């Protein structure tokens, strides 16, 4: 029980980190050319949330809350049906990470292949957690975006013939 819960937590955080890494790169790459918010959001990705117009943050929090509520209903036993000493009890028929969302139909039917796929997802999620932490730290240190770092690095190599 505890292992399944911890595995699900790690898988969820890995999925969020994978989205965060993509968000860092895409958000900075389309800076100034996006149709959203009249292309007014600029600078490193860590400064983007503060630049979102009022009201959008409430919408974002509402959407995240709805997604979390649905996920909890799928995977967790209703607290009224669980004993007081077992908070966060997972359903017996619930496989950690399987919330039934598979629009591309890539979920394997074979349990062994599913375990292998989820293990790969865990490994990629761990890498993404490290990458997101590195992106946050780098942008906080020098206030340059990650995409800017790639560009500066390429310019330095060209200048020094590396």
mmCIF file of C-alpha atoms in Angstrom:
data_model
loop_
_atom_site.group_PDB
_atom_site.id
_atom_site.type_symbol
_atom_site.label_atom_id
_atom_site.label_comp_id
_atom_site.label_asym_id
_atom_site.label_seq_id
_atom_site.Cartn_x
_atom_site.Cartn_y
_atom_site.Cartn_z
ATOM 1 C CA UNK A 1 0.000 0.000 0.000
ATOM 2 C CA UNK A 2 2.616 2.545 1.035
ATOM 3 C CA UNK A 3 4.889 1.598 -1.871
ATOM 4 C CA UNK A 4 2.043 2.071 -4.371
ATOM 5 C CA UNK A 5 1.193 5.463 -2.894
ATOM 6 C CA UNK A 6 4.802 6.630 -2.997
ATOM 7 C CA UNK A 7 5.198 5.329 -6.546
ATOM 8 C CA UNK A 8 2.102 7.265 -7.618
ATOM 9 C CA UNK A 9 3.383 10.432 -5.944
ATOM 10 C CA UNK A 10 6.728 10.120 -7.719
ATOM 11 C CA UNK A 11 5.014 9.422 -11.040
ATOM 12 C CA UNK A 12 2.732 12.444 -10.627
ATOM 13 C CA UNK A 13 5.615 14.752 -9.751
ATOM 14 C CA UNK A 14 7.583 13.392 -12.697
ATOM 15 C CA UNK A 15 4.699 14.138 -15.050
ATOM 16 C CA UNK A 16 4.419 17.675 -13.720
ATOM 17 C CA UNK A 17 8.192 18.128 -14.094
ATOM 18 C CA UNK A 18 8.108 16.870 -17.698
ATOM 19 C CA UNK A 19 5.413 19.448 -18.470
ATOM 20 C CA UNK A 20 7.444 22.105 -16.652
ATOM 21 C CA UNK A 21 10.552 21.421 -18.732
ATOM 22 C CA UNK A 22 8.547 21.667 -21.941
ATOM 23 C CA UNK A 23 6.901 24.834 -20.585
ATOM 24 C CA UNK A 24 10.269 26.428 -19.840
ATOM 25 C CA UNK A 25 11.587 25.781 -23.314
ATOM 26 C CA UNK A 26 8.428 26.579 -25.285
ATOM 27 C CA UNK A 27 7.487 29.585 -23.157
ATOM 28 C CA UNK A 28 10.853 31.206 -23.708
ATOM 29 C CA UNK A 29 11.159 30.150 -27.359
ATOM 30 C CA UNK A 30 7.879 31.819 -28.400
ATOM 31 C CA UNK A 31 8.518 34.932 -26.333
ATOM 32 C CA UNK A 32 7.246 38.026 -28.094
ATOM 33 C CA UNK A 33 5.540 36.074 -30.875
ATOM 34 C CA UNK A 34 2.738 34.311 -29.035
ATOM 35 C CA UNK A 35 -0.903 35.154 -29.582
ATOM 36 C CA UNK A 36 -1.520 34.823 -25.839
ATOM 37 C CA UNK A 37 -1.591 37.959 -23.714
ATOM 38 C CA UNK A 38 -0.665 40.163 -26.706
ATOM 39 C CA UNK A 39 2.889 38.765 -26.570
ATOM 40 C CA UNK A 40 3.586 40.882 -23.491
ATOM 41 C CA UNK A 41 5.133 38.129 -21.346
ATOM 42 C CA UNK A 42 8.910 38.319 -21.570
ATOM 43 C CA UNK A 43 12.073 37.376 -19.729
ATOM 44 C CA UNK A 44 13.087 34.178 -17.982
ATOM 45 C CA UNK A 45 10.344 31.601 -17.453
ATOM 46 C CA UNK A 46 10.504 31.995 -13.673
ATOM 47 C CA UNK A 47 9.192 35.546 -14.104
ATOM 48 C CA UNK A 48 6.299 34.575 -16.425
ATOM 49 C CA UNK A 49 3.664 33.736 -13.751
ATOM 50 C CA UNK A 50 3.924 37.225 -12.265
ATOM 51 C CA UNK A 51 3.272 38.751 -15.703
ATOM 52 C CA UNK A 52 0.001 36.902 -16.358
ATOM 53 C CA UNK A 53 -2.971 39.309 -16.318
ATOM 54 C CA UNK A 54 -5.313 39.267 -13.328
ATOM 55 C CA UNK A 55 -7.950 36.578 -13.400
ATOM 56 C CA UNK A 56 -5.924 34.019 -15.344
ATOM 57 C CA UNK A 57 -4.315 32.659 -12.197
ATOM 58 C CA UNK A 58 -7.773 31.881 -10.767
ATOM 59 C CA UNK A 59 -8.683 30.028 -13.960
ATOM 60 C CA UNK A 60 -5.440 28.042 -13.843
ATOM 61 C CA UNK A 61 -5.950 27.108 -10.174
ATOM 62 C CA UNK A 62 -9.549 26.067 -10.913
ATOM 63 C CA UNK A 63 -8.478 23.812 -13.789
ATOM 64 C CA UNK A 64 -5.731 22.226 -11.696
ATOM 65 C CA UNK A 65 -8.193 21.714 -8.830
ATOM 66 C CA UNK A 66 -10.700 20.022 -11.137
ATOM 67 C CA UNK A 67 -8.004 17.714 -12.531
ATOM 68 C CA UNK A 68 -6.821 16.827 -9.012
ATOM 69 C CA UNK A 69 -10.368 16.145 -7.818
ATOM 70 C CA UNK A 70 -10.971 13.796 -10.745
ATOM 71 C CA UNK A 71 -7.671 12.027 -10.117
ATOM 72 C CA UNK A 72 -8.528 11.588 -6.434
ATOM 73 C CA UNK A 73 -11.928 10.118 -7.271
ATOM 74 C CA UNK A 74 -10.320 7.608 -9.637
ATOM 75 C CA UNK A 75 -7.495 6.433 -7.385
ATOM 76 C CA UNK A 76 -8.437 7.013 -3.781
ATOM 77 C CA UNK A 77 -10.974 5.415 -1.483
ATOM 78 C CA UNK A 78 -13.594 7.896 -0.275
ATOM 79 C CA UNK A 79 -12.412 9.160 3.141
ATOM 80 C CA UNK A 80 -15.846 8.327 4.582
ATOM 81 C CA UNK A 81 -15.268 4.670 3.649
ATOM 82 C CA UNK A 82 -11.702 4.421 4.997
ATOM 83 C CA UNK A 83 -10.662 4.052 8.601
ATOM 84 C CA UNK A 84 -9.214 7.061 10.366
ATOM 85 C CA UNK A 85 -5.730 5.487 10.554
ATOM 86 C CA UNK A 86 -5.485 5.021 6.749
ATOM 87 C CA UNK A 87 -5.597 8.463 5.159
ATOM 88 C CA UNK A 88 -4.987 8.512 1.415
ATOM 89 C CA UNK A 89 -5.897 4.845 0.962
ATOM 90 C CA UNK A 90 -5.684 3.768 -2.678
ATOM 91 C CA UNK A 91 -8.404 1.662 -4.291
ATOM 92 C CA UNK A 92 -7.591 -2.067 -4.608
ATOM 93 C CA UNK A 93 -8.222 -2.081 -8.367
ATOM 94 C CA UNK A 94 -6.166 1.068 -8.966
ATOM 95 C CA UNK A 95 -2.781 0.833 -10.685
ATOM 96 C CA UNK A 96 -0.572 3.794 -9.650
ATOM 97 C CA UNK A 97 -0.516 6.323 -12.461
ATOM 98 C CA UNK A 98 -3.395 4.860 -14.451
ATOM 99 C CA UNK A 99 -6.118 7.512 -14.459
ATOM 100 C CA UNK A 100 -7.692 6.331 -17.704
ATOM 101 C CA UNK A 101 -6.352 9.187 -19.817
ATOM 102 C CA UNK A 102 -4.919 7.728 -23.014
ATOM 103 C CA UNK A 103 -6.084 9.784 -26.014
ATOM 104 C CA UNK A 104 -3.427 8.287 -28.311
ATOM 105 C CA UNK A 105 -4.142 4.687 -27.345
ATOM 106 C CA UNK A 106 -0.538 3.865 -26.429
ATOM 107 C CA UNK A 107 -1.231 2.165 -23.085
ATOM 108 C CA UNK A 108 -0.126 -1.486 -23.372
ATOM 109 C CA UNK A 109 -2.681 -4.152 -22.496
ATOM 110 C CA UNK A 110 0.011 -6.577 -21.280
ATOM 111 C CA UNK A 111 0.713 -5.933 -17.561
ATOM 112 C CA UNK A 112 4.456 -6.561 -18.000
ATOM 113 C CA UNK A 113 4.690 -4.051 -20.834
ATOM 114 C CA UNK A 114 2.669 -1.563 -18.765
ATOM 115 C CA UNK A 115 5.122 -1.977 -15.867
ATOM 116 C CA UNK A 116 8.015 -1.409 -18.271
ATOM 117 C CA UNK A 117 6.377 1.688 -19.743
ATOM 118 C CA UNK A 118 5.637 3.150 -16.299
ATOM 119 C CA UNK A 119 9.231 2.414 -15.216
ATOM 120 C CA UNK A 120 10.474 4.356 -18.237
ATOM 121 C CA UNK A 121 8.074 7.160 -17.386
ATOM 122 C CA UNK A 122 9.421 7.206 -13.805
ATOM 123 C CA UNK A 123 13.000 7.441 -15.082
ATOM 124 C CA UNK A 124 12.146 10.243 -17.509
ATOM 125 C CA UNK A 125 10.226 11.985 -14.741
ATOM 126 C CA UNK A 126 13.226 11.814 -12.423
ATOM 127 C CA UNK A 127 15.400 13.344 -15.119
ATOM 128 C CA UNK A 128 12.787 16.043 -15.730
ATOM 129 C CA UNK A 129 12.655 16.867 -11.993
ATOM 130 C CA UNK A 130 16.411 17.423 -12.021
ATOM 131 C CA UNK A 131 16.200 19.444 -15.255
ATOM 132 C CA UNK A 132 13.394 21.653 -13.916
ATOM 133 C CA UNK A 133 15.323 22.251 -10.691
ATOM 134 C CA UNK A 134 18.408 23.141 -12.733
ATOM 135 C CA UNK A 135 16.410 25.510 -14.943
ATOM 136 C CA UNK A 136 14.953 27.238 -11.882
ATOM 137 C CA UNK A 137 18.336 27.572 -10.200
ATOM 138 C CA UNK A 138 20.087 28.844 -13.338
ATOM 139 C CA UNK A 139 17.438 31.458 -14.072
ATOM 140 C CA UNK A 140 17.376 32.592 -10.438
ATOM 141 C CA UNK A 141 21.154 33.036 -10.392
ATOM 142 C CA UNK A 142 21.696 35.146 -13.491
ATOM 143 C CA UNK A 143 18.193 36.192 -14.599
ATOM 144 C CA UNK A 144 18.755 34.826 -18.117
ATOM 145 C CA UNK A 145 16.297 32.441 -19.729
ATOM 146 C CA UNK A 146 17.316 28.895 -20.570
ATOM 147 C CA UNK A 147 16.933 29.558 -24.299
ATOM 148 C CA UNK A 148 19.163 32.618 -23.884
ATOM 149 C CA UNK A 149 21.805 30.387 -22.320
ATOM 150 C CA UNK A 150 21.772 28.162 -25.399
ATOM 151 C CA UNK A 151 22.134 31.218 -27.646
ATOM 152 C CA UNK A 152 24.913 32.778 -25.545
ATOM 153 C CA UNK A 153 26.738 29.449 -25.486
ATOM 154 C CA UNK A 154 26.602 29.163 -29.273
ATOM 155 C CA UNK A 155 27.854 32.737 -29.706
ATOM 156 C CA UNK A 156 30.748 32.120 -27.305
ATOM 157 C CA UNK A 157 31.743 28.980 -29.207
ATOM 158 C CA UNK A 158 31.665 30.878 -32.509
ATOM 159 C CA UNK A 159 33.736 33.749 -31.104
ATOM 160 C CA UNK A 160 36.399 31.488 -29.672
ATOM 161 C CA UNK A 161 36.332 28.859 -32.405
ATOM 162 C CA UNK A 162 35.405 26.065 -29.981
#
